[in-house]
XYZ file of C-alpha atoms in Angstrom:
342
model
C 143.460 -222.973 -74.221
C 142.274 -225.690 -76.602
C 143.322 -228.322 -74.081
C 141.212 -226.648 -71.379
C 138.158 -226.617 -73.659
C 138.762 -230.267 -74.485
C 138.871 -231.203 -70.785
C 135.626 -229.299 -70.100
C 133.936 -231.000 -73.029
C 135.069 -234.430 -71.779
C 133.729 -233.739 -68.304
C 130.398 -232.594 -69.734
C 130.115 -235.695 -71.925
C 130.980 -237.963 -68.999
C 128.362 -236.319 -66.809
C 125.809 -236.652 -69.580
C 126.616 -240.357 -69.919
C 126.146 -240.857 -66.204
C 122.783 -239.109 -66.340
C 121.662 -241.302 -69.246
C 122.774 -244.430 -67.385
C 120.999 -243.325 -64.211
C 117.802 -242.596 -66.103
C 118.046 -245.920 -67.865
C 118.530 -247.776 -64.578
C 115.655 -245.848 -63.029
C 113.386 -246.686 -65.938
C 114.438 -250.321 -65.786
C 113.614 -250.411 -62.080
C 110.247 -248.804 -62.720
C 109.499 -251.305 -65.482
C 110.675 -254.153 -63.272
C 108.548 -252.843 -60.405
C 105.501 -252.555 -62.654
C 106.086 -256.053 -63.979
C 106.400 -257.481 -60.467
C 103.227 -255.673 -59.436
C 101.364 -257.162 -62.389
C 102.646 -260.641 -61.530
C 101.720 -260.204 -57.859
C 98.299 -258.870 -58.794
C 97.839 -261.868 -61.040
C 98.865 -264.224 -58.247
C 96.600 -262.402 -55.804
C 93.676 -262.790 -58.166
C 94.379 -266.506 -58.398
C 94.368 -267.086 -54.639
C 91.645 -264.626 -53.674
C 88.741 -266.541 -55.205
C 87.287 -269.985 -54.713
C 84.905 -272.049 -56.817
C 81.750 -272.994 -54.929
C 79.296 -275.544 -56.290
C 75.703 -274.763 -55.380
C 72.410 -276.174 -56.678
C 72.708 -274.064 -59.826
C 76.303 -274.911 -60.757
C 79.770 -273.497 -60.100
C 80.198 -269.931 -58.842
C 83.481 -268.027 -58.476
C 83.398 -266.368 -55.055
C 85.925 -263.936 -53.530
C 87.701 -265.219 -50.432
C 86.954 -263.099 -47.360
C 84.473 -260.831 -49.186
C 84.029 -257.410 -47.591
C 80.318 -256.820 -48.149
C 78.153 -259.863 -47.452
C 74.390 -260.358 -47.428
C 73.157 -263.606 -45.840
C 69.590 -264.873 -46.295
C 69.906 -268.554 -45.378
C 68.753 -269.378 -41.839
C 71.025 -272.404 -41.820
C 74.123 -270.163 -42.010
C 73.583 -267.363 -39.464
C 74.959 -269.085 -36.372
C 78.014 -270.389 -38.212
C 78.810 -266.943 -39.618
C 78.259 -265.345 -36.207
C 80.490 -267.865 -34.420
C 83.227 -267.136 -36.948
C 82.948 -263.377 -36.433
C 81.833 -262.630 -39.988
C 80.385 -259.152 -40.464
C 77.202 -258.915 -42.537
C 75.734 -255.959 -44.396
C 72.094 -257.105 -44.501
C 69.934 -259.976 -43.193
C 66.207 -260.842 -42.868
C 65.854 -259.944 -39.187
C 62.145 -260.766 -38.986
C 62.786 -264.486 -39.528
C 65.898 -264.824 -37.378
C 66.405 -265.804 -33.729
C 65.930 -262.681 -31.631
C 69.198 -263.293 -29.777
C 71.289 -263.304 -32.968
C 73.937 -260.546 -32.787
C 73.007 -259.553 -36.343
C 69.446 -258.749 -35.236
C 70.544 -256.356 -32.505
C 73.253 -254.696 -34.635
C 71.789 -251.499 -36.072
C 74.579 -251.349 -38.652
C 73.183 -254.501 -40.256
C 70.354 -253.654 -42.646
C 67.039 -255.516 -42.372
C 65.433 -256.754 -45.587
C 62.350 -258.038 -43.758
C 60.830 -261.483 -44.141
C 60.570 -263.844 -47.084
C 56.922 -263.027 -47.744
C 57.467 -259.331 -48.428
C 61.236 -258.779 -48.583
C 62.781 -255.416 -49.402
C 65.244 -256.715 -51.975
C 66.285 -253.182 -52.921
C 68.298 -253.069 -49.697
C 70.489 -255.830 -51.113
C 71.339 -253.648 -54.102
C 71.841 -250.601 -51.858
C 74.580 -252.248 -49.752
C 76.506 -253.166 -52.936
C 77.498 -256.691 -51.825
C 80.444 -258.762 -52.992
C 78.556 -261.901 -51.988
C 74.925 -262.845 -51.385
C 74.186 -266.151 -49.638
C 70.735 -267.422 -50.626
C 68.944 -270.447 -49.224
C 65.911 -271.975 -47.546
C 63.149 -269.342 -47.225
C 64.738 -267.055 -49.818
C 65.659 -269.679 -52.408
C 62.764 -268.615 -54.655
C 64.273 -265.116 -54.979
C 67.551 -266.374 -56.466
C 66.949 -265.059 -60.004
C 65.611 -261.721 -58.744
C 68.665 -261.206 -56.575
C 71.097 -262.091 -59.357
C 69.407 -259.509 -61.589
C 69.612 -256.871 -58.842
C 73.335 -257.332 -58.156
C 74.918 -258.543 -61.412
C 78.448 -257.786 -60.177
C 78.117 -259.793 -56.972
C 78.701 -263.492 -56.452
C 75.381 -265.135 -55.566
C 75.360 -268.653 -54.124
C 72.304 -270.753 -53.288
C 73.003 -273.180 -50.434
C 69.449 -274.479 -50.308
C 68.749 -278.218 -50.088
C 65.566 -280.252 -49.771
C 65.626 -282.685 -46.850
C 62.587 -284.530 -48.235
C 63.990 -285.127 -51.717
C 64.457 -288.772 -52.664
C 67.942 -290.125 -52.031
C 69.768 -293.431 -52.401
C 70.485 -293.311 -48.684
C 67.519 -291.889 -46.712
C 68.478 -289.023 -44.436
C 71.541 -288.128 -46.503
C 70.004 -284.893 -47.790
C 70.021 -283.331 -44.336
C 73.456 -284.616 -43.364
C 75.198 -283.815 -46.651
C 73.375 -280.515 -47.053
C 74.612 -279.225 -43.706
C 78.113 -280.549 -44.291
C 78.414 -279.102 -47.798
C 77.182 -275.693 -46.659
C 79.688 -275.675 -43.806
C 82.547 -276.640 -46.123
C 81.566 -273.906 -48.605
C 81.430 -271.246 -45.888
C 84.806 -272.400 -44.580
C 86.370 -272.000 -48.020
C 84.826 -268.580 -48.592
C 85.770 -267.084 -45.232
C 89.100 -268.879 -44.785
C 87.758 -270.928 -41.892
C 88.578 -274.397 -43.173
C 89.842 -275.736 -39.852
C 86.780 -274.457 -38.044
C 84.549 -276.072 -40.666
C 86.332 -279.409 -40.331
C 85.930 -279.298 -36.538
C 82.186 -278.617 -36.854
C 81.746 -281.518 -39.254
C 83.753 -283.891 -37.041
C 81.599 -282.941 -34.038
C 78.479 -283.354 -36.173
C 79.482 -286.868 -37.256
C 80.222 -287.817 -33.663
C 76.837 -286.502 -32.465
C 75.057 -288.526 -35.159
C 76.795 -291.741 -34.133
C 76.084 -291.180 -30.435
C 72.389 -290.474 -31.041
C 72.147 -293.507 -33.317
C 73.797 -295.777 -30.742
C 71.560 -294.476 -27.950
C 68.337 -295.654 -29.621
C 67.336 -299.218 -28.738
C 65.852 -299.939 -32.170
C 62.349 -300.802 -30.965
C 60.789 -297.902 -29.043
C 57.999 -296.189 -30.978
C 58.660 -292.529 -31.773
C 56.180 -289.684 -32.305
C 57.362 -286.278 -33.548
C 55.196 -283.165 -33.414
C 55.227 -279.425 -34.123
C 53.465 -277.172 -31.614
C 52.176 -273.869 -33.027
C 49.566 -271.451 -31.710
C 48.647 -273.854 -28.928
C 47.959 -276.684 -31.382
C 49.811 -279.976 -31.826
C 50.643 -280.927 -35.416
C 52.038 -284.220 -36.667
C 55.611 -284.183 -37.997
C 55.645 -287.164 -40.336
C 58.499 -289.659 -40.689
C 60.637 -288.858 -43.734
C 59.000 -285.525 -44.587
C 58.013 -283.731 -41.368
C 59.586 -280.445 -40.353
C 62.998 -280.951 -38.663
C 62.225 -284.449 -37.333
C 61.267 -286.151 -40.620
C 64.763 -287.124 -41.883
C 65.818 -288.419 -38.483
C 63.641 -291.519 -38.731
C 65.904 -292.687 -41.540
C 69.137 -291.363 -40.037
C 68.631 -293.051 -36.658
C 66.369 -295.946 -37.626
C 63.465 -294.809 -35.459
C 60.296 -296.905 -35.448
C 57.379 -294.530 -36.151
C 54.398 -294.713 -33.825
C 52.134 -293.406 -36.590
C 52.316 -293.088 -40.366
C 49.850 -291.342 -42.690
C 49.369 -291.025 -46.425
C 50.310 -287.789 -48.216
C 52.334 -286.390 -45.322
C 53.983 -282.992 -45.830
C 56.742 -280.821 -44.405
C 54.258 -278.107 -43.438
C 55.758 -275.585 -41.016
C 52.946 -276.210 -38.504
C 52.868 -279.978 -38.951
C 50.180 -282.109 -40.582
C 46.585 -281.996 -39.355
C 46.289 -285.185 -37.336
C 44.084 -285.262 -34.250
C 45.680 -285.383 -30.832
C 43.477 -288.415 -30.153
C 45.077 -290.261 -33.075
C 48.507 -289.331 -31.731
C 47.506 -290.618 -28.302
C 46.084 -293.872 -29.689
C 49.445 -294.634 -31.330
C 50.841 -294.672 -27.750
C 54.431 -293.666 -28.533
C 57.299 -294.496 -26.207
C 58.915 -291.176 -27.087
C 57.588 -287.783 -28.175
C 59.947 -285.345 -29.876
C 58.693 -281.764 -30.005
C 59.473 -278.704 -32.141
C 58.155 -275.472 -30.613
C 57.600 -273.318 -33.705
C 56.461 -270.220 -31.818
C 59.418 -270.115 -29.430
C 61.655 -268.555 -32.083
C 59.128 -266.385 -33.930
C 58.998 -263.037 -32.154
C 56.001 -261.783 -34.161
C 53.727 -264.617 -32.978
C 51.018 -263.181 -30.726
C 49.107 -266.355 -29.792
C 52.125 -268.382 -28.719
C 51.802 -270.948 -25.950
C 54.960 -272.756 -24.785
C 55.057 -276.241 -26.286
C 55.711 -277.853 -22.922
C 52.533 -276.287 -21.510
C 50.545 -277.563 -24.507
C 51.845 -281.110 -24.076
C 51.469 -281.102 -20.275
C 47.908 -279.762 -20.446
C 46.625 -282.002 -23.218
C 44.049 -284.390 -21.645
C 44.362 -286.837 -24.549
C 48.086 -287.350 -23.970
C 48.149 -287.884 -20.216
C 48.070 -291.703 -20.352
C 50.531 -292.024 -23.251
C 53.680 -293.973 -22.344
C 55.988 -291.146 -23.438
C 54.213 -288.711 -21.092
C 53.875 -291.020 -18.086
C 57.540 -291.995 -18.295
C 58.773 -288.487 -19.068
C 60.195 -289.499 -22.452
C 59.803 -286.136 -24.143
C 62.593 -284.231 -25.935
C 62.175 -280.617 -27.014
C 64.227 -279.181 -29.859
C 66.232 -276.040 -28.969
C 63.882 -273.059 -28.772
C 65.377 -271.306 -31.804
C 65.301 -274.362 -34.089
C 62.497 -273.146 -36.354
C 64.505 -270.079 -37.442
C 67.973 -271.482 -36.837
C 68.404 -274.838 -38.544
C 72.180 -274.509 -38.492
C 74.630 -277.353 -38.106
C 75.150 -276.106 -34.527
C 71.423 -276.453 -33.836
C 71.415 -280.065 -34.998
C 74.555 -280.748 -32.989
C 72.761 -279.549 -29.848
C 69.608 -281.463 -30.740
C 71.463 -284.721 -31.438
C 73.366 -284.381 -28.153
C 70.058 -283.907 -26.300
C 68.582 -286.975 -28.011
C 71.597 -289.119 -27.126
C 71.451 -288.093 -23.466
C 67.688 -288.655 -23.228
C 67.705 -292.027 -24.980
C 70.526 -293.406 -22.798
C 69.040 -292.363 -19.465
C-alpha cells in the first residue's frame, strides 16, 4: 500500500516538473519573441526614415509616407509619374490635366493667395511638401501639423551663384533626388537627372553662340519682357546656354507677367530668336486669355523682326507656368535643341 502511494506521488511530481518546464520554455519563447519584435521594430525605424536637407536645415522624413500633401508646383508631375497618392493639393494653381486635379478624393486647398490651410490639418499628413508659391506659408504649416514632417524644396533661380544658371539646374536636381529618397524611387530619380543633363548639353551644343535671343511672357494679350538672368522661366537659360541677349534693361525682375518693355523696343532689338512663355495657357481661371502664338503673329511691330520672318520662335510647353517640373524643362530643352539645329 505504501509503495503504491509512493509511485502515485512520484508520477504526480514528475508531471508537475514537466508542466513547470513547459511553462518555462513557453515563457522563454514569449520573451524571445518580444525581444526579437523589439529588435525588428528598432531596425524598421532605422530604415523607414531618411534625412532630407531643405533650405531650413535637415528634416527626418518617413520613407513612403501614407498621407502626403504637396504644394510645390515643381513636384506634381514627378509625383504623378511615380504613382504617388496625395491627400491634398492646390488645384487652382495646377495644370488642369493633372490627375490630382480631377481626382475628387484629393482635397483642394485653393490657391496661394487665399489658401485653406485648415484642410492640411484635417487630412492629418505624415509629410507636407512646401515650395515655390507656398514657401511663405512654411511656418504656418509647421504650426498646424506639428507631428508631420514638413520639407521646403523652394529655390530662387535668380539668387547670385558662383556659376550662373546653377540655381535652376541644382534646384531641380536636388528636389528630384529628395523625392526619390522619400518615395523609394531612387533609380527613377537618377534616370530623370541623367536625361536632364543630356538635354542641357544638347541644347547648349545646338546654339551657335552668336544669334541674338529675345525671351517674352505673353499674358492677357500683352507681351512682357523676360529679362536675361532674372526673367520668368527663360532668365537662367542665358547663363546656362550662353545666349546673347538682344535686349538688356536696368532693374529687371522675375515678374510673372514679364517686365513692362514696349513691343517697339523689343522689335528694335531685332532678335534672331524669340522664346515665348504663354502664361495664360495653364491658368484655367484666366478670362481674358489670348493664345500667345496669336499675339505674336498679330503684332504689327514684330512682323519685320528676323525671328518672325525666319520662323525662329519657340514656345514653352503650355503648362509651364504652373508646372515648372524637371520634366517640363526636359521637354523645353529638347524643343530648343531641335529648333536651334534646324
